[in-house]
XYZ file of C-alpha atoms in Angstrom:
699
model
C 164.536 109.768 97.894
C 162.178 110.840 100.502
C 159.445 112.248 97.765
C 159.747 108.701 95.804
C 158.898 106.767 98.782
C 156.119 108.971 99.441
C 154.882 108.454 96.180
C 155.347 104.722 96.202
C 153.450 104.433 99.522
C 150.356 106.508 97.652
C 150.188 104.428 94.526
C 149.991 101.392 96.871
C 147.556 103.048 98.811
C 145.609 103.841 95.580
C 145.871 100.231 94.050
C 144.674 98.705 97.491
C 141.386 100.846 97.267
C 141.025 99.948 93.827
C 141.384 96.201 94.533
C 139.134 96.518 97.272
C 135.978 97.733 95.290
C 137.125 95.839 92.201
C 137.587 92.078 93.520
C 134.331 90.486 93.857
C 133.854 89.276 97.350
C 134.147 85.807 98.357
C 130.899 83.710 98.976
C 130.351 82.013 101.976
C 129.787 78.345 101.713
C 126.240 77.449 102.241
C 124.442 74.018 101.463
C 121.589 75.497 99.704
C 121.010 77.532 96.739
C 121.057 81.258 97.648
C 118.864 83.430 95.612
C 116.097 86.261 95.591
C 113.513 87.568 93.532
C 114.094 90.566 91.422
C 111.471 93.239 90.428
C 110.335 90.886 87.521
C 109.247 88.011 89.982
C 111.943 85.879 88.602
C 114.548 84.184 90.772
C 118.404 85.469 90.352
C 121.326 84.636 92.121
C 121.988 86.556 95.685
C 124.836 86.997 97.829
C 124.133 84.879 101.238
C 122.128 87.242 103.763
C 122.325 84.405 106.241
C 124.356 81.544 106.781
C 123.947 78.471 109.464
C 125.980 79.232 112.523
C 125.463 76.169 114.640
C 122.924 73.254 115.446
C 121.580 72.462 118.749
C 120.291 68.920 119.708
C 119.215 67.557 122.698
C 121.972 65.472 123.247
C 124.079 68.815 123.097
C 122.024 70.282 125.907
C 122.403 67.156 128.013
C 118.649 66.208 128.006
C 118.699 63.124 125.466
C 116.883 63.616 121.767
C 113.983 65.733 121.082
C 110.823 63.872 120.096
C 108.883 65.918 117.805
C 109.353 69.149 119.076
C 106.136 72.059 118.135
C 107.015 75.263 119.159
C 109.732 77.977 120.092
C 109.017 81.253 122.026
C 111.220 84.154 122.886
C 111.121 85.597 126.496
C 111.347 88.950 127.506
C 114.864 88.477 128.716
C 115.832 86.725 125.598
C 115.160 83.203 127.039
C 113.930 80.833 124.525
C 111.563 78.066 125.345
C 111.161 75.192 123.490
C 108.120 72.723 123.679
C 109.399 69.017 123.169
C 105.988 67.508 122.498
C 106.716 64.113 122.390
C 108.602 63.924 125.598
C 105.950 66.203 127.263
C 108.377 68.858 128.619
C 109.729 72.403 128.126
C 113.040 73.243 127.891
C 114.129 77.066 128.820
C 117.429 78.210 127.323
C 119.309 81.331 127.682
C 120.454 83.669 125.071
C 123.557 81.322 124.181
C 121.219 78.401 123.662
C 122.217 76.641 127.083
C 120.134 74.784 129.136
C 118.701 76.559 131.992
C 116.036 74.240 133.298
C 113.320 71.368 132.268
C 109.778 71.691 132.905
C 107.684 68.495 132.749
C 105.772 68.569 135.883
C 102.978 70.783 136.758
C 100.928 71.305 139.887
C 97.221 71.832 140.556
C 94.845 71.194 143.554
C 94.852 67.692 143.044
C 98.585 67.175 142.909
C 101.064 66.869 140.182
C 100.004 66.160 136.540
C 101.835 65.926 133.029
C 100.801 67.644 129.710
C 99.302 65.366 127.167
C 99.872 66.839 123.844
C 101.083 70.122 124.283
C 101.420 71.867 120.897
C 101.991 75.588 121.561
C 103.392 77.887 124.513
C 103.850 81.177 125.346
C 104.737 83.958 128.213
C 102.689 86.950 129.630
C 104.185 90.238 130.872
C 103.889 88.655 134.504
C 105.897 85.630 133.545
C 102.710 83.330 133.543
C 103.128 80.420 131.186
C 100.531 79.840 128.833
C 100.350 76.408 127.306
C 97.914 74.765 124.378
C 97.518 71.363 125.154
C 95.541 69.522 122.421
C 95.265 66.094 123.997
C 93.590 67.685 127.122
C 91.579 70.043 124.945
C 92.500 73.028 127.216
C 94.759 76.024 127.545
C 96.731 76.047 131.038
C 97.832 79.008 132.758
C 101.174 78.579 135.089
C 102.700 80.922 137.287
C 106.334 81.041 138.207
C 106.286 77.995 140.286
C 104.209 75.990 137.585
C 100.918 76.238 139.799
C 97.957 76.041 137.582
C 96.422 79.490 137.476
C 93.560 79.234 135.042
C 92.249 76.307 132.984
C 90.571 77.023 129.538
C 88.142 74.497 127.989
C 85.913 75.238 125.128
C 83.313 78.232 125.687
C 79.675 77.669 125.586
C 78.279 80.399 123.527
C 75.921 80.749 120.678
C 78.766 82.040 118.298
C 80.662 79.072 118.689
C 80.502 76.029 116.195
C 79.092 72.988 118.282
C 80.367 70.642 115.643
C 84.162 72.130 115.868
C 86.112 70.391 118.569
C 88.187 72.542 120.808
C 91.877 71.449 119.667
C 94.114 74.236 120.771
C 97.208 74.411 118.614
C 98.828 77.769 119.171
C 98.258 80.361 122.207
C 99.635 84.071 122.268
C 98.898 86.523 125.088
C 99.034 90.399 124.307
C 100.300 93.450 126.383
C 96.815 93.918 127.971
C 96.508 90.218 128.993
C 93.977 89.275 126.403
C 94.509 85.499 125.420
C 94.343 84.627 121.983
C 93.791 80.670 121.034
C 94.052 79.327 117.529
C 92.004 75.854 117.252
C 92.562 73.066 114.913
C 89.637 73.428 111.993
C 88.030 76.562 113.406
C 87.351 78.943 110.573
C 86.294 81.935 112.426
C 89.312 83.066 113.650
C 91.260 83.201 116.957
C 89.362 82.482 120.048
C 89.874 85.413 122.424
C 89.347 85.025 126.255
C 90.193 87.680 129.088
C 92.895 86.644 131.800
C 90.263 85.163 133.794
C 89.447 82.821 130.865
C 86.035 84.618 130.189
C 85.293 83.759 126.506
C 85.062 87.372 124.632
C 84.828 86.183 120.889
C 86.627 85.534 117.861
C 89.498 87.786 116.308
C 90.666 88.399 112.518
C 88.807 85.713 110.865
C 90.028 85.465 107.265
C 87.720 86.033 104.582
C 86.404 83.871 101.874
C 88.379 84.455 98.189
C 86.170 85.037 95.602
C 86.946 82.814 92.619
C 85.480 81.706 89.416
C 84.254 78.553 90.963
C 82.559 80.253 93.646
C 80.790 82.810 91.473
C 79.682 79.592 89.157
C 78.541 77.811 92.568
C 76.459 81.026 93.505
C 74.726 80.974 90.086
C 74.043 77.306 90.445
C 72.419 77.498 93.769
C 69.726 79.948 92.385
C 68.154 77.044 90.354
C 68.894 74.192 93.143
C 66.499 72.521 95.936
C 67.293 72.949 99.515
C 68.876 69.272 99.597
C 71.058 69.859 96.486
C 72.303 73.210 98.107
C 73.174 71.247 101.382
C 75.163 68.699 99.389
C 77.165 71.421 97.720
C 80.961 72.234 98.571
C 80.719 74.817 101.226
C 82.966 78.031 101.178
C 84.571 78.888 104.428
C 87.427 81.123 105.253
C 90.731 79.740 105.638
C 91.897 78.926 109.084
C 95.450 80.591 110.419
C 98.084 78.094 111.141
C 100.280 80.418 113.426
C 100.571 83.774 114.882
C 103.208 86.243 116.540
C 103.050 89.392 118.416
C 105.429 92.229 117.738
C 106.630 95.074 119.969
C 104.016 97.351 119.570
C 101.323 94.879 120.195
C 100.110 93.899 116.594
C 99.358 90.513 115.862
C 100.988 88.959 112.571
C 99.022 85.634 111.500
C 100.161 83.462 108.784
C 97.819 81.099 106.578
C 97.845 78.474 103.705
C 95.474 79.296 101.048
C 94.307 75.946 98.984
C 96.076 76.965 95.746
C 98.713 79.077 97.562
C 98.414 81.760 94.586
C 96.658 84.514 96.631
C 98.243 87.139 98.335
C 97.967 88.043 101.872
C 99.107 84.898 103.316
C 100.405 86.801 106.210
C 98.802 89.834 107.595
C 99.126 92.214 110.453
C 95.942 92.894 112.161
C 95.048 95.791 114.344
C 92.615 95.956 117.168
C 89.706 95.682 114.584
C 90.944 92.978 113.229
C 92.126 94.751 109.911
C 94.902 93.823 107.936
C 97.258 96.905 107.822
C 100.326 95.056 106.027
C 100.435 96.138 102.512
C 103.160 96.654 99.651
C 103.706 99.940 98.052
C 102.002 103.133 98.579
C 98.754 102.050 97.218
C 97.477 99.536 99.295
C 97.765 95.855 98.039
C 98.237 92.406 99.737
C 101.890 91.349 99.355
C 102.497 87.928 98.407
C 104.983 85.819 100.593
C 107.023 82.704 99.795
C 108.579 81.441 96.687
C 106.771 82.995 93.586
C 108.105 80.488 91.438
C 106.443 76.910 91.619
C 108.809 73.494 91.336
C 107.609 70.498 88.984
C 108.903 67.325 90.273
C 106.663 64.425 90.633
C 104.305 66.715 92.185
C 104.045 70.483 92.471
C 106.170 72.040 94.921
C 104.475 75.391 96.510
C 105.471 77.271 99.513
C 103.808 76.022 102.832
C 103.985 78.387 105.146
C 103.799 77.443 108.710
C 105.310 80.174 111.078
C 106.036 83.813 111.446
C 108.048 85.841 113.537
C 108.865 89.843 114.134
C 112.448 90.613 115.209
C 113.601 93.563 117.534
C 113.900 95.368 114.294
C 110.501 94.885 112.890
C 111.842 92.369 109.946
C 109.160 89.718 109.303
C 110.316 86.102 109.180
C 108.042 83.647 107.606
C 109.177 79.843 107.623
C 108.222 77.581 104.556
C 108.077 73.945 105.867
C 107.703 72.579 102.599
C 110.992 73.482 101.050
C 112.756 74.332 104.339
C 113.285 78.046 103.635
C 113.061 81.345 105.774
C 111.618 84.350 104.115
C 112.608 87.983 105.586
C 110.506 91.104 104.782
C 110.782 94.672 105.902
C 107.430 96.494 107.077
C 107.023 97.408 103.373
C 106.879 93.679 102.334
C 109.772 94.067 100.544
C 111.905 90.768 100.166
C 115.269 91.161 102.333
C 116.709 87.636 102.170
C 116.004 83.981 101.450
C 117.877 81.271 103.277
C 117.666 77.767 104.062
C 116.585 74.626 102.122
C 115.746 70.973 102.198
C 118.418 68.564 103.228
C 120.183 66.929 105.927
C 123.188 69.198 106.039
C 123.685 71.807 108.538
C 121.405 74.847 107.389
C 118.681 72.707 105.949
C 115.615 71.100 107.345
C 113.552 68.209 106.510
C 110.314 69.393 108.428
C 110.843 72.785 109.740
C 107.739 73.585 112.384
C 108.671 76.793 113.845
C 111.174 79.884 113.792
C 112.066 82.710 116.598
C 114.400 85.684 116.302
C 117.197 85.993 118.732
C 118.763 89.506 118.077
C 120.009 89.326 114.705
C 119.953 85.355 114.616
C 117.194 83.344 113.706
C 116.429 80.035 115.166
C 114.471 77.237 113.012
C 113.005 74.020 114.735
C 113.142 70.976 112.999
C 110.720 68.322 114.190
C 112.119 65.414 111.901
C 115.660 66.171 112.901
C 115.101 66.937 116.521
C 117.275 69.931 116.603
C 117.245 74.082 116.206
C 119.382 75.607 113.491
C 120.773 78.809 114.285
C 121.115 81.395 111.248
C 123.536 84.321 111.693
C 123.781 87.217 109.195
C 126.759 87.616 107.047
C 128.480 91.298 106.569
C 125.949 91.650 103.304
C 123.102 90.555 105.603
C 124.115 92.864 108.433
C 124.628 95.890 106.095
C 121.411 95.458 104.244
C 119.465 95.211 107.376
C 120.942 98.231 108.664
C 120.264 100.030 105.603
C 116.767 99.192 105.441
C 116.092 100.088 109.244
C 117.615 103.478 108.576
C 115.595 104.052 105.284
C 112.360 102.715 106.945
C 113.140 105.667 109.648
C 113.728 108.229 106.536
C 117.501 108.276 107.210
C 118.216 107.806 103.686
C 121.500 109.612 103.677
C 122.792 107.450 106.684
C 121.385 104.482 104.808
C 123.498 105.291 101.998
C 126.910 104.186 103.337
C 125.373 100.614 104.331
C 123.662 100.581 100.922
C 126.787 100.957 98.823
C 128.622 98.202 101.233
C 125.854 95.943 100.457
C 126.058 96.939 96.639
C 129.368 95.369 96.972
C 128.291 92.101 97.473
C 125.119 92.119 95.545
C 124.724 94.669 92.342
C 121.303 93.279 91.370
C 119.223 93.515 94.457
C 116.338 96.220 93.602
C 116.216 97.260 97.393
C 119.615 98.503 97.389
C 119.287 100.015 94.094
C 116.121 101.904 95.568
C 117.901 103.111 98.927
C 120.735 104.373 97.014
C 118.655 106.394 94.421
C 116.498 107.853 97.483
C 119.408 108.887 99.276
C 120.877 110.398 96.004
C 117.765 112.047 95.539
C 117.854 113.514 98.992
C 121.227 114.623 98.261
C 120.090 116.747 94.886
C 122.300 114.005 92.874
C 119.283 113.700 90.483
C 121.056 112.074 87.405
C 122.345 109.566 89.724
C 119.025 109.071 91.363
C 117.571 108.529 88.235
C 119.943 105.879 87.199
C 119.387 103.854 90.219
C 115.490 103.948 89.959
C 115.757 102.846 86.489
C 117.831 99.645 87.662
C 115.385 99.350 90.641
C 112.581 99.627 88.319
C 111.006 102.155 90.494
C 108.787 104.500 88.289
C 107.387 106.491 90.725
C 110.815 107.557 92.391
C 112.076 108.043 88.887
C 109.351 110.325 88.007
C 110.164 112.607 91.184
C 114.247 112.913 90.548
C 113.249 113.590 86.694
C 110.880 116.230 87.828
C 113.753 117.858 89.989
C 116.060 117.517 87.461
C 113.773 118.771 84.421
C 113.350 122.066 86.743
C 117.175 122.744 87.461
C 117.951 122.104 83.679
C 115.368 124.500 82.446
C 116.265 127.206 84.979
C 119.768 126.830 83.646
C 119.223 126.611 79.932
C 115.969 128.660 79.701
C 116.939 130.846 76.750
C 118.263 127.854 74.684
C 115.155 125.812 75.640
C 112.830 128.644 74.157
C 115.013 129.117 71.066
C 114.620 125.455 70.444
C 111.033 125.657 71.102
C 110.396 128.894 68.833
C 112.233 127.098 66.188
C 110.253 123.785 66.093
C 107.151 125.954 65.889
C 108.423 128.055 63.191
C 110.250 126.083 60.919
C 107.388 124.081 59.505
C 105.629 127.298 58.726
C 108.695 128.921 57.108
C 109.539 125.668 54.882
C 106.033 125.474 53.671
C 105.675 129.590 52.869
C 109.098 129.023 51.143
C 107.837 125.892 48.972
C 104.602 127.667 47.816
C 106.420 130.551 46.894
C 109.040 128.475 44.719
C 106.147 126.162 43.359
C 103.107 127.933 43.683
C 100.836 125.703 41.576
C 102.623 122.373 42.310
C 101.733 121.992 45.914
C 97.843 121.111 45.281
C 98.903 118.363 42.477
C 101.514 117.001 44.781
C 99.350 116.636 47.815
C 96.070 115.774 46.246
C 97.156 113.824 43.040
C 100.260 111.834 43.556
C 100.115 108.264 44.847
C 102.816 108.865 47.049
C 100.831 111.834 49.091
C 97.533 110.185 48.982
C 97.641 108.336 52.087
C 98.217 112.128 53.832
C 95.345 113.482 51.664
C 93.225 110.580 53.560
C 94.043 112.047 57.059
C 92.894 115.443 56.298
C 89.320 114.201 54.185
C 88.619 110.619 55.824
C 84.923 111.115 54.524
C 85.505 111.988 50.827
C 88.910 110.719 50.645
C 88.558 106.923 50.653
C 85.555 107.182 48.217
C 88.156 108.879 45.623
C 90.559 105.928 46.511
C 87.864 103.498 45.647
C 86.845 105.322 42.656
C 89.857 106.337 41.022
C 91.824 103.217 42.031
C 94.951 105.181 42.947
C 96.397 103.111 45.699
C 99.595 101.461 45.509
C 101.110 98.151 46.839
C 104.344 99.308 46.974
C 103.445 101.970 49.162
C 101.695 99.863 51.115
C 104.382 97.615 51.961
C 106.522 100.598 52.709
C 103.559 101.650 55.129
C 103.698 97.834 56.854
C 107.736 98.227 57.075
C 107.515 101.793 59.012
C 104.433 100.195 61.257
C 106.630 97.365 62.349
C 109.519 99.784 62.773
C 107.219 102.303 64.872
C 106.248 99.414 67.043
C 110.104 98.475 67.760
C 110.745 102.057 68.628
C 107.877 102.140 70.791
C 108.656 99.143 72.801
C 112.232 100.137 73.084
C 112.141 104.211 73.354
C 109.134 104.987 75.276
C 110.024 106.685 78.492
C 110.875 104.782 81.276
C 107.853 106.000 83.191
C 105.346 105.084 80.876
C 107.247 101.851 79.383
C 106.213 98.541 81.235
C 108.290 96.182 78.783
C 111.407 94.815 79.490
C 113.963 95.969 77.464
C 116.474 93.157 77.359
C 113.581 90.796 76.418
C 112.382 92.312 73.208
C 111.122 89.540 70.679
C 110.910 90.805 67.090
C 109.000 87.774 66.261
C 106.221 88.345 68.947
C 106.346 92.219 67.404
C 106.055 90.739 63.908
C 103.158 88.551 64.791
C 101.403 91.238 66.614
C 101.932 93.561 63.419
C 102.169 91.611 60.461
C 100.345 88.564 61.779
C 97.270 90.271 62.640
C 97.261 92.575 59.609
C 97.191 89.367 57.024
C 94.817 87.852 59.433
C 92.602 90.536 59.067
C 92.875 90.704 55.281
C 91.976 87.263 54.829
C 89.473 86.902 57.225
C 87.783 90.128 55.876
C 87.939 89.109 52.262
C 86.511 86.120 53.004
C 83.508 87.255 55.274
C 82.683 90.393 52.883
C 82.936 88.090 49.938
C 79.946 86.172 51.298
C 78.090 89.413 52.180
C 78.138 91.293 48.878
C 81.199 93.346 49.723
C 82.939 95.316 46.533
C 86.337 95.131 47.751
C 89.069 92.972 46.331
C 92.004 91.324 48.161
C 94.213 93.881 46.740
C 91.712 96.811 47.814
C 91.481 95.465 51.064
C 95.344 94.949 51.722
C 96.006 98.528 50.660
C 93.263 100.546 52.318
C 93.885 98.595 55.624
C 97.389 99.617 54.959
C 96.694 103.145 54.587
C 94.788 103.380 57.794
C 98.097 102.964 59.843
C 99.649 106.181 58.384
C 98.295 108.076 61.634
C 99.734 105.619 64.192
C 103.075 106.050 62.053
C 103.193 109.673 62.136
C 101.981 109.976 65.701
C 104.436 107.116 67.109
C 107.664 109.050 67.318
C 106.413 112.200 68.411
C 104.595 110.662 71.309
C 107.816 108.477 72.097
C 109.704 111.623 72.373
C 107.126 113.311 74.649
C 107.101 110.362 76.927
C 110.609 111.154 77.655
C 109.734 114.434 78.700
C 106.703 114.238 80.951
C 106.493 113.167 84.678
C 104.053 110.447 86.098
C 101.858 113.343 87.113
C 101.523 114.564 83.628
C 100.750 110.998 82.084
C 97.410 112.296 81.413
C 98.134 114.608 78.617
C 100.446 111.475 77.075
C 97.084 109.540 77.341
C 94.898 111.934 76.046
C 97.260 112.265 72.830
C 97.188 108.633 72.576
C 93.419 108.582 72.854
C 93.088 110.975 69.867
C 95.460 109.196 68.059
C 93.259 106.101 68.560
C 89.938 107.562 67.778
C 91.231 109.111 64.694
C 92.851 105.565 63.511
C 89.175 104.130 64.355
C 87.659 106.823 61.944
C 89.770 105.977 59.496
C 89.214 102.520 59.726
C 85.715 102.505 59.785
C 85.679 105.059 56.746
C 88.311 102.427 54.589
C 85.750 99.260 55.515
C 82.762 101.187 54.591
C 84.467 102.793 51.136
C 86.348 99.435 50.015
C 83.081 97.413 50.508
C 80.631 100.113 49.709
C 78.512 99.472 52.685
C 76.273 101.666 54.806
C 77.563 102.302 58.455
C 75.363 99.577 60.197
C 76.724 97.026 57.666
C 80.458 97.895 58.137
C 80.146 97.395 61.907
C 78.540 94.159 61.601
C 81.155 93.271 59.035
C 83.995 94.460 61.033
C 82.327 92.145 64.214
C 82.185 88.739 61.807
C 85.702 89.641 60.663
C 86.985 89.548 64.085
C 85.141 86.209 64.959
C 86.703 85.035 61.506
C 90.169 85.720 62.666
C 89.749 83.734 65.775
C 88.335 80.861 63.664
C 91.565 80.806 61.612
C 93.648 81.016 64.588
C 91.748 77.934 66.154
C 91.884 75.973 62.965
C 95.772 76.664 62.558
C 96.500 75.706 66.133
C 93.969 72.814 65.948
C 96.042 71.263 62.642
C 99.565 71.959 63.940
C 98.367 70.133 66.950
C 97.015 67.292 64.813
C 100.341 67.067 62.784
C 102.528 66.841 65.966
C 100.488 64.059 67.476
C 100.603 62.075 63.953
C 104.052 62.794 63.703
C 104.388 61.406 66.755
C 102.540 58.498 66.268
C 104.204 57.690 62.847
C 107.709 58.048 64.978
C 106.766 55.630 67.652
C 105.551 52.953 64.917
C 108.912 53.288 63.016
C 110.789 52.897 66.073
C 108.960 49.965 67.262
C 109.482 48.224 63.753
C 113.004 49.097 63.828
C 113.605 47.603 67.330
C 111.886 44.218 66.382
C 114.067 43.755 63.349
């Protein structure tokens, strides 16, 4: 009886564990669409990493409504400073967002005064308060008792543009006491001042983005007069809209480029004004904000207005256009997206600033006059903790948190990559390869595959060598046996038979094509077989090339596209070449051009399967050998192709190349005519349909 009870308890325990891992987690209710971007750059559903916890208004604090609040700042003791611009006051809140005090009056030698149009504020290590007052055209520095210490105005310097008015928007002070000021309309970067207000220069100006329009205008300027050049559009760097300071003293800036389609909107600047915030091991600037654009009555793009770096070095970026917060790690990997436009809790109408407070994120809405507090969910906490451990190189410790996060979101490539790296460090290379493949991480997959391959060869060395010897020896043995059985038929089969003539051309590309033209041994049936095999080889190459060397999305293989890129191009070439060469005394008929061109594809067909197999056996570092083999095949095909065109039309080499060039132009012309005809047909169809509908409505 006791044994049955113990067995029953074990069964219940096992069932509970199975249900824990099998049952999908319940999604918390949020008033916005929760999504992320996958490795292919398209948006996909994501379990919410953050959810709105509370909303704080001026009425909740007992100070009346906020009026156009502009800025938030986190103090060193986790106090929060809110700049209530419309009411010309500063509210100081504790960590629980309860009111500590209200600041509206300041003091200087002439007596008390108020701010005019404050836009930004911050504190330094000594507790001094800095306020950027756009209305006064100055930056004020106050002590703890709100007495004015320093007043910073527009500096008098040769490097300062006299046409730019000093309208300070944001202010920041680093650990050394250097003051950074963002001025509206200034493209030279941030103004920098010493602690006593002395002008030091500019810091971190953006560079002009090179575009096609810029290159075109540079060319035109060479032919213009001085007056015309002065009236031309000026290309100047994009100004910063906000900045923040991390715990290590690095300054993060945020900009909005004109088309918002260029990377590097958020930058991490060192003391030399160099951006050191890159994505991946190969330095490249990352793109921040939404990758997809929304088309309504206008094009909606991300409008980034604020940046913040929390205590664990996560980068939070605020999109005012869509009311969303984008969170990234230090490698610019997207961790979470939350928030959205609207009037519900967790949405915003005009978000202007954000600040982190521990794991919570505070978003300030100018129109609503409120602070929305976002707190991480269990999924968000697990993903953040796993990311921190991963960045520290503690992959095995991060594994537990990644597996917990995976229970909530199985499609997040950040989670898959972290699990793969942990398995790799544990020596579980096959599991690591599986997760690297899910994360589309080819570099990590290559490293895990190299270790797995080394282990496999050590364990099965004799079997591997036996197979290798058999592969090299088998063709020679088969050929020797065949020659012994058919001593006089080999030459006849290889050199006379129509079926074997395409292979004969591979061994004799110079005289073989002339023999094919002279003897007329080409076969339309064989050419159709070759075209079918060519199509099949393209499918095989698309689908089965080794993951490391295959950039294709296997779940989106389109046979119509492959058909157009093979048979469609082949038919276009045949038609265009026949038309062009008929006008240039070419000797080839349409049938001969079709056969000759199809026979040149044999080398590609023979090489495809071996190259696909080899691509599954090499690592990323050994890819040069695969590229060399592909280059040899391409060169071989090029020689066969040129000799085929030369032989079919009886051209010399110069005329052959000229005819190939004209044929390519003819192919483009055919495509243009077809597209134009289809477009005109659609327009005519729409016009006739509209007329018919009008007639029917009037009857």
